[in-house]
Coordinates of C-alpha atoms in Angstrom, one line a residue:
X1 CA 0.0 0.0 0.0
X2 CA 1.8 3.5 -0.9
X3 CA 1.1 6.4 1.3
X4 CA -0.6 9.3 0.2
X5 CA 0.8 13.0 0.4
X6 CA 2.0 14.4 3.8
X7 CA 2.8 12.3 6.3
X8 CA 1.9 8.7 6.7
X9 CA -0.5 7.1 8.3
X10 CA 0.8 3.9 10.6
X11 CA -1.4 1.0 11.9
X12 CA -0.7 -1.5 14.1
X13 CA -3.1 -4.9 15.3
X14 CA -5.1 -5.5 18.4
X15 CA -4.8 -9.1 19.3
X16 CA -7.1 -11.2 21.2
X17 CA -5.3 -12.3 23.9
X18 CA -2.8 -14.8 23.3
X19 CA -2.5 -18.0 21.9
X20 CA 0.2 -19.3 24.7
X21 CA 1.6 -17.2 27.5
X22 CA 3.8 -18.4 30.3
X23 CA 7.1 -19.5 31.6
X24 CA 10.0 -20.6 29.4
X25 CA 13.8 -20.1 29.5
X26 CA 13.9 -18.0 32.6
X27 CA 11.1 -15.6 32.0
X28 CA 7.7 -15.1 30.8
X29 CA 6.8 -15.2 27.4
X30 CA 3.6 -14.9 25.1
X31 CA 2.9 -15.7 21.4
X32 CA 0.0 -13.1 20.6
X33 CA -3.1 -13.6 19.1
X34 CA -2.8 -10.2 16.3
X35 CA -6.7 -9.6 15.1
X36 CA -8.1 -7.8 12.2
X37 CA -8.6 -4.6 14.3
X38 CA -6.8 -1.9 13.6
X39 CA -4.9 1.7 15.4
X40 CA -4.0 3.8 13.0
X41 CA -2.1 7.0 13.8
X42 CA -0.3 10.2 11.8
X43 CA 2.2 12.6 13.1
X44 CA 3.8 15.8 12.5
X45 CA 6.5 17.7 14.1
X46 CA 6.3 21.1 15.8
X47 CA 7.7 23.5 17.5
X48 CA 7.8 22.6 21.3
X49 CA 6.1 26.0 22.2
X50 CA 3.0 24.8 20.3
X51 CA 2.2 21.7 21.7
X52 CA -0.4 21.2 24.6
X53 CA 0.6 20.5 27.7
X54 CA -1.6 18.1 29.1
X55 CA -3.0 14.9 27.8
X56 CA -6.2 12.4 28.6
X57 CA -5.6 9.6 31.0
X58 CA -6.6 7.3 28.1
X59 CA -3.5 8.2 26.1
X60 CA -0.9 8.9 28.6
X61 CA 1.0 5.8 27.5
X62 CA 1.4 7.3 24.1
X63 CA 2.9 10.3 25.2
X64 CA 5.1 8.7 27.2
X65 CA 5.9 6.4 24.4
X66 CA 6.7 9.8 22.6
X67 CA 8.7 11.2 24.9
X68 CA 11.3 8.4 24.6
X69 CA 11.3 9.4 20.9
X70 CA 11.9 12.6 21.8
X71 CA 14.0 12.1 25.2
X72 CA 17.7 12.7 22.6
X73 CA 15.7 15.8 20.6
X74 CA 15.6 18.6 22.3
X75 CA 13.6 21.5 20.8
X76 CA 11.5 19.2 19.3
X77 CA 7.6 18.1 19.2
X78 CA 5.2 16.0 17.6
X79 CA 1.9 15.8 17.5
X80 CA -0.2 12.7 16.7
X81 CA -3.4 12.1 15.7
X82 CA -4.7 8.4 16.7
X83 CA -7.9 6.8 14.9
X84 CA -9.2 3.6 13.7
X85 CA -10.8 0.7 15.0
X86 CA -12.3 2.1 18.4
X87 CA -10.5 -1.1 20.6
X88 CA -11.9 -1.8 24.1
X89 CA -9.5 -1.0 26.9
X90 CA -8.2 -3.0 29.5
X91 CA -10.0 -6.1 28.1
X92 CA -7.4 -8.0 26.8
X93 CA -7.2 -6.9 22.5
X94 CA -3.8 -4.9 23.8
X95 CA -5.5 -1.6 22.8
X96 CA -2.7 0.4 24.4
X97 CA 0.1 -1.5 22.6
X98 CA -2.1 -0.9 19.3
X99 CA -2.1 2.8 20.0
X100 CA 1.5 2.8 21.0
X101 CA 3.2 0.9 18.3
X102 CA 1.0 2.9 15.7
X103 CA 2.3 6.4 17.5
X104 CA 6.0 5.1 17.9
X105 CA 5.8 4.2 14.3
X106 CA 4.2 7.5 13.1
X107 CA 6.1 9.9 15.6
X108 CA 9.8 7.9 13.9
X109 CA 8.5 8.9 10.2
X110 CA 7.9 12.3 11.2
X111 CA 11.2 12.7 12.8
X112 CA 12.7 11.1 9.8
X113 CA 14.0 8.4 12.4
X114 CA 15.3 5.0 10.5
X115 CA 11.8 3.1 11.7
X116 CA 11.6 -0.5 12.2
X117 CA 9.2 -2.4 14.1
X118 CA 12.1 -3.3 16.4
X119 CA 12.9 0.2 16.8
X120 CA 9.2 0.5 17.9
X121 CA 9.3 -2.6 20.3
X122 CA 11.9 -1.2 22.2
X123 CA 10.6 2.3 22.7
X124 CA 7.1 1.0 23.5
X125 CA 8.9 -1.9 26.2
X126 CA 10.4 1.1 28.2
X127 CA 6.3 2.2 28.7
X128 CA 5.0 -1.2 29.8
X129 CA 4.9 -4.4 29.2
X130 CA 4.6 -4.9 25.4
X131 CA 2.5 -7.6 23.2
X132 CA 4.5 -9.3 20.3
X133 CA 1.7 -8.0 18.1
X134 CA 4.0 -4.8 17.1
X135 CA 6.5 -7.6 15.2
X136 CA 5.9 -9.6 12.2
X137 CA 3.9 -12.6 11.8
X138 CA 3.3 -14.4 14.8
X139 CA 6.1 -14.1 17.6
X140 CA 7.8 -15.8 20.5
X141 CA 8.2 -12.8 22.7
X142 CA 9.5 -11.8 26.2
X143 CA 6.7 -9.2 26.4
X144 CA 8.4 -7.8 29.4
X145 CA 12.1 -7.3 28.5
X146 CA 12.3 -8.0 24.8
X147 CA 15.2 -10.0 25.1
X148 CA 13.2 -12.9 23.2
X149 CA 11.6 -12.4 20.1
X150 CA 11.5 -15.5 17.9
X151 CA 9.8 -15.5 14.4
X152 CA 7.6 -18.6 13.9
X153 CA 6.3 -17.5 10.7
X154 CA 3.0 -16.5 9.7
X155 CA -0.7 -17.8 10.7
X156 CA -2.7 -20.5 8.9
X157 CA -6.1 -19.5 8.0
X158 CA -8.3 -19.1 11.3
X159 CA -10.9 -17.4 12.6
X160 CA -11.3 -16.4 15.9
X161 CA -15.0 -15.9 17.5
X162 CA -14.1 -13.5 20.3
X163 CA -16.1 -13.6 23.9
X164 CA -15.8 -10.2 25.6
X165 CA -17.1 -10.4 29.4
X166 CA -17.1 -7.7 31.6
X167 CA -14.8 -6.1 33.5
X168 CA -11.4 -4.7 33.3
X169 CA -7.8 -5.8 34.5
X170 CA -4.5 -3.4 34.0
X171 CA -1.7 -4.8 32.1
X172 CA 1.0 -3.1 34.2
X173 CA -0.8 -4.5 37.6
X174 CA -1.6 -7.7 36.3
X175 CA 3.0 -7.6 35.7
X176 CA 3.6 -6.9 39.0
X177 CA 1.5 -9.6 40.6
X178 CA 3.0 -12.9 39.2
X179 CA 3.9 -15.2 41.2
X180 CA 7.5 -16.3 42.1
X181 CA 7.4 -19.4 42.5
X182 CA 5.5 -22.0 40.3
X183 CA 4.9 -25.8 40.4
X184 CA 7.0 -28.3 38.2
X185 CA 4.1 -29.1 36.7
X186 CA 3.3 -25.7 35.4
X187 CA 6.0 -24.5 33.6
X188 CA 6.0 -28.3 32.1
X189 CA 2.9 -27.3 30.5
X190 CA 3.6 -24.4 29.1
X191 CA 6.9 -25.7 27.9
X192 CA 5.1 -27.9 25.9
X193 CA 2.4 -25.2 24.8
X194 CA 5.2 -23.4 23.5
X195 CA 6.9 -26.3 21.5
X196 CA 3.1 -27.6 20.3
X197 CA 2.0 -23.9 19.2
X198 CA 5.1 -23.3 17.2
X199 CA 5.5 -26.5 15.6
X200 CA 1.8 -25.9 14.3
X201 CA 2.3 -22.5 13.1
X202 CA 5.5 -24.0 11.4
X203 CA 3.7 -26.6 9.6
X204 CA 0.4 -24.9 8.8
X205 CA -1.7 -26.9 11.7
X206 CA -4.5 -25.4 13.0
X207 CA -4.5 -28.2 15.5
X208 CA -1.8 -28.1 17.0
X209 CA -2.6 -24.5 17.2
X210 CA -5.5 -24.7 19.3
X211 CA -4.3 -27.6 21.4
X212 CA -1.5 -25.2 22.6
X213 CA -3.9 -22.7 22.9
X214 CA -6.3 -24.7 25.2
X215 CA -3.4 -25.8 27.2
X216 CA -2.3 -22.5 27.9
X217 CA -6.0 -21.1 28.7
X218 CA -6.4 -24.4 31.6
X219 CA -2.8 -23.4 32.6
X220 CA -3.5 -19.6 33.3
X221 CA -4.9 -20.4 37.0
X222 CA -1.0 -20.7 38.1
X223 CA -0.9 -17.1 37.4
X224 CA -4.3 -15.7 39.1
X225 CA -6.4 -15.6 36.0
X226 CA -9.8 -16.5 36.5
X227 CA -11.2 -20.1 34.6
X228 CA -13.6 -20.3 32.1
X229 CA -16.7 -19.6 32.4
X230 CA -19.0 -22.7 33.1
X231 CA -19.9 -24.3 29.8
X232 CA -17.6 -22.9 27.4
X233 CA -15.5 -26.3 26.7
X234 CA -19.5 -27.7 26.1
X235 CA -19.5 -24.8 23.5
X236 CA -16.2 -25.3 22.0
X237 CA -17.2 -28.9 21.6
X238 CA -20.6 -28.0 19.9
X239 CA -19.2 -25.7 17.8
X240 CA -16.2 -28.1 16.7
X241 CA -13.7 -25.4 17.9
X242 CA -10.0 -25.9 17.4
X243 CA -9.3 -24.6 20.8
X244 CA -10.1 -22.4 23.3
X245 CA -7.5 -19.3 23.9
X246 CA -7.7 -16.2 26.2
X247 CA -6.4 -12.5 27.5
X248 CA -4.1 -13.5 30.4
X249 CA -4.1 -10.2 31.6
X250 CA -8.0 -9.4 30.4
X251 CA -11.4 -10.4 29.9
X252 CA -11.5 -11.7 27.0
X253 CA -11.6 -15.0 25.4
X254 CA -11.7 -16.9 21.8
X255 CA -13.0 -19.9 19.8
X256 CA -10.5 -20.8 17.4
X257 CA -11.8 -22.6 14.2
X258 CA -10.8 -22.6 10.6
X259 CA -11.7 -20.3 8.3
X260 CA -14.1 -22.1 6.1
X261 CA -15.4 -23.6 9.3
X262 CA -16.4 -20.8 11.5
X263 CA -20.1 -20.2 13.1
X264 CA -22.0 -16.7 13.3
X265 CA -21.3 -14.9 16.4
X266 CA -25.2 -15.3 16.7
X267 CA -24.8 -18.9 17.1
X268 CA -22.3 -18.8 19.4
X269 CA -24.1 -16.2 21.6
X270 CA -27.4 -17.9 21.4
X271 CA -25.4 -20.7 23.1
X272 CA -23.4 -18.9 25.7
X273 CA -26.4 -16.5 26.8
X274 CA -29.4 -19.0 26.3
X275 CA -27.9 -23.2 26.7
X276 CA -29.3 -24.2 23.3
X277 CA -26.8 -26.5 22.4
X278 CA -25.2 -27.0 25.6
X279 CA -26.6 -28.2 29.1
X280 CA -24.9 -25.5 31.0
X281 CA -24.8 -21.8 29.9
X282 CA -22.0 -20.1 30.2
X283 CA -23.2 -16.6 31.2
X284 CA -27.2 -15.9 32.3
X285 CA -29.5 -14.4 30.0
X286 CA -29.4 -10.5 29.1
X287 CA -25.1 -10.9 30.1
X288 CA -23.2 -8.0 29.0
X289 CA -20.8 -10.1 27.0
X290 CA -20.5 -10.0 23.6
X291 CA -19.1 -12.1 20.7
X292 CA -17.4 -10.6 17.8
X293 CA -16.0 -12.8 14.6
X294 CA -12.4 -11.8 13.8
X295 CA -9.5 -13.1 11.8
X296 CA -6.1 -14.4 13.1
X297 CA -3.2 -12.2 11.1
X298 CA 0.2 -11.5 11.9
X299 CA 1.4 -8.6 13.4
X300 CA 3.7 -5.7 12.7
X301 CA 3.3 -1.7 11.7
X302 CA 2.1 -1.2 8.3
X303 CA 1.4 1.9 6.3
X304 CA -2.7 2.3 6.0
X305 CA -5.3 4.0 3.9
X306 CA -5.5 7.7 5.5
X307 CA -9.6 6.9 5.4
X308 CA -8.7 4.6 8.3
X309 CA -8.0 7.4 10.1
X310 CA -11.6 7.7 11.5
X311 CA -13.0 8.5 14.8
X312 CA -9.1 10.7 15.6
X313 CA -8.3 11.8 18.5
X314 CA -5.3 14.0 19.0
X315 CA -2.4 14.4 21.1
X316 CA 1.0 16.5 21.6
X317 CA 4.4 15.8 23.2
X318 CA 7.1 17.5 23.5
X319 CA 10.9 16.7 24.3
X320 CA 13.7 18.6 26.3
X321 CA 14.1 22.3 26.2
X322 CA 17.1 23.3 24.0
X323 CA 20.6 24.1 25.7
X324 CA 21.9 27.2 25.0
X325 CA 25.7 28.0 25.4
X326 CA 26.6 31.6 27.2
X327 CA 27.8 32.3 23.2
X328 CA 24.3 31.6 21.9
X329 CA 22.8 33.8 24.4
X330 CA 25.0 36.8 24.9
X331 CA 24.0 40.2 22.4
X332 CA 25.5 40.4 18.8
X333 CA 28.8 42.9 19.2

């Protein structure tokens, strides 16, 4: 896709949770679940003195994302307009790592920075905890330090039919509370998650995909998350689901199936909310949760359509003032 005139506009992928996330090799790592959502974001530069100071609470993550940018630029500013898909927060589609990773990317074109979406990784790691979604394809990722990022190439045809229950949970709190100390058994599991998920995505199997996947979800417990909801293996199993994944640090869960393969959100809410298919609900009639169909993609920045740029909101950073010498400053003779 070629950008238009004037500066370019950058988009990065929500995700829907993950696929695996757990111990391995010392530390914690993920393999994200990108989505066919999208952040898109532009940016220009200008002069400090004409950005605005303050900024919402919803973006403060971008601006500090910025002002890494601009932490080695004094006397400079950018402003950044953010836009696309309108992503739920704190649910688990790692809407702040979309908006971040589409800013980063944005803010380094304007500046005329050599981007990269490594370049963006590590600028959006010093902010919080990052998903692999801001890297190619699908990612083996230390989400925390960045010291692992292995390519496993990218995603077989899936669909994802995405359950979003209520509630919230913060990425950066969600960090600080894992445990130090884990069972034998545990990081077994997730060791083998690992291997099983990336083989599959190696091979082009779906089902060793969603076997990881479902793993993964039953493992989660070990790390305070929450089970599944009553009933939703009974779903997976009426709606011949590949696997079952979820947000580990959100709300949100999927039903993996192939492409050609993949029911209606309709059916799958009829059977979550109302038992038709399945002896135990999942959630009460009239729930608040809601199922949305969505395709598995692999992740990176990528240069978008400006008309993507819908529902913008705008924000301004700013880095260092200049330093003058005594030279600079003292009267012409």
């Amino acid at each position: 896709m070629q950008a238009s005139a004037g500066p370019a506009t950058w988009a990065t992928p929500a995700t829907c949770g993950e696929l695996v996330q757990g111990f391995g090799r010392g530390r914690w790592l993920q393999i994200a679940a990108p989505v066919d959502l999208y952040r898109t974001a532009r940016a220009v530069v200008v002069p400090p003195a004409h950005t605005e100071a303050g900024a919402s609470r919803r973006y403060a993550k971008v601006k500090r994302g910025l002002q890494v940018l601009l932490r080695d630029r004094p006397g400079r500013g950018l402003r950044v307009t953010l836009g696309g898909d309108e992503i739920p927060r704190g649910s688990g589609f790692g809407s702040s790592t979309a908006d971040l990773g589409a800013a980063l990317r944005a803010g380094m074109d304007a500046l005329g920075l050599r981007g990269s979406c490594e370049a963006v990784v590590r600028a959006a790691l010093q902010v919080e905890p990052t998903s692999g979604s801001l890297l190619p394809g699908l990612v083996l990722f230390d989400h925390r330090g960045g010291t692992i990022r292995e390519p496993l190439g990218p995603p077989p045809a899936l669909n994802i039919l995405c359950i979003r229950l209520p509630g919230v949970v913060d990425t950066v709190t969600f960090n600080r509370g894992l445990p130090t100390r884990l069972p034998e058994h545990a990081l077994r599991a997730w060791r083998d998650a690992f291997r099983l998920c990336a083989d599959g995505i190696a091979h082009g199997d779906p089902g060793k995909i969603g076997a990881a996947a479902t793993a993964s979800a039953a493992a989660a417990h070990h790390l305070g998350c929450p089970p599944a909801p009553p009933g939703l293996e009974a779903c997976a199993r009426a709606t011949t689901a590949l696997g079952i994944l979820r947000a580990h640090s959100g709300t949100v869960w999927g039903l993996l199936y192939p492409e050609e393969e993949t029911p209606t959100p309709e059916e799958v809410s009829d059977i979550l909310n109302h038992g038709v298919a399945v002896t135990a609900p999942v959630l009460p009639a009239r729930s608040s949760a809601t199922v949305a169909s969505l395709q598995l993609i692999g992740g990176g920045c990528r240069v978008a359509p400006p008309s993507e740029m819908r529902l913008s909101s705008q924000l301004d950073a700013r880095g260092p003032p200049e330093v003058r010498s005594e030279a600079d400053a003292a009267p012409p003779l």
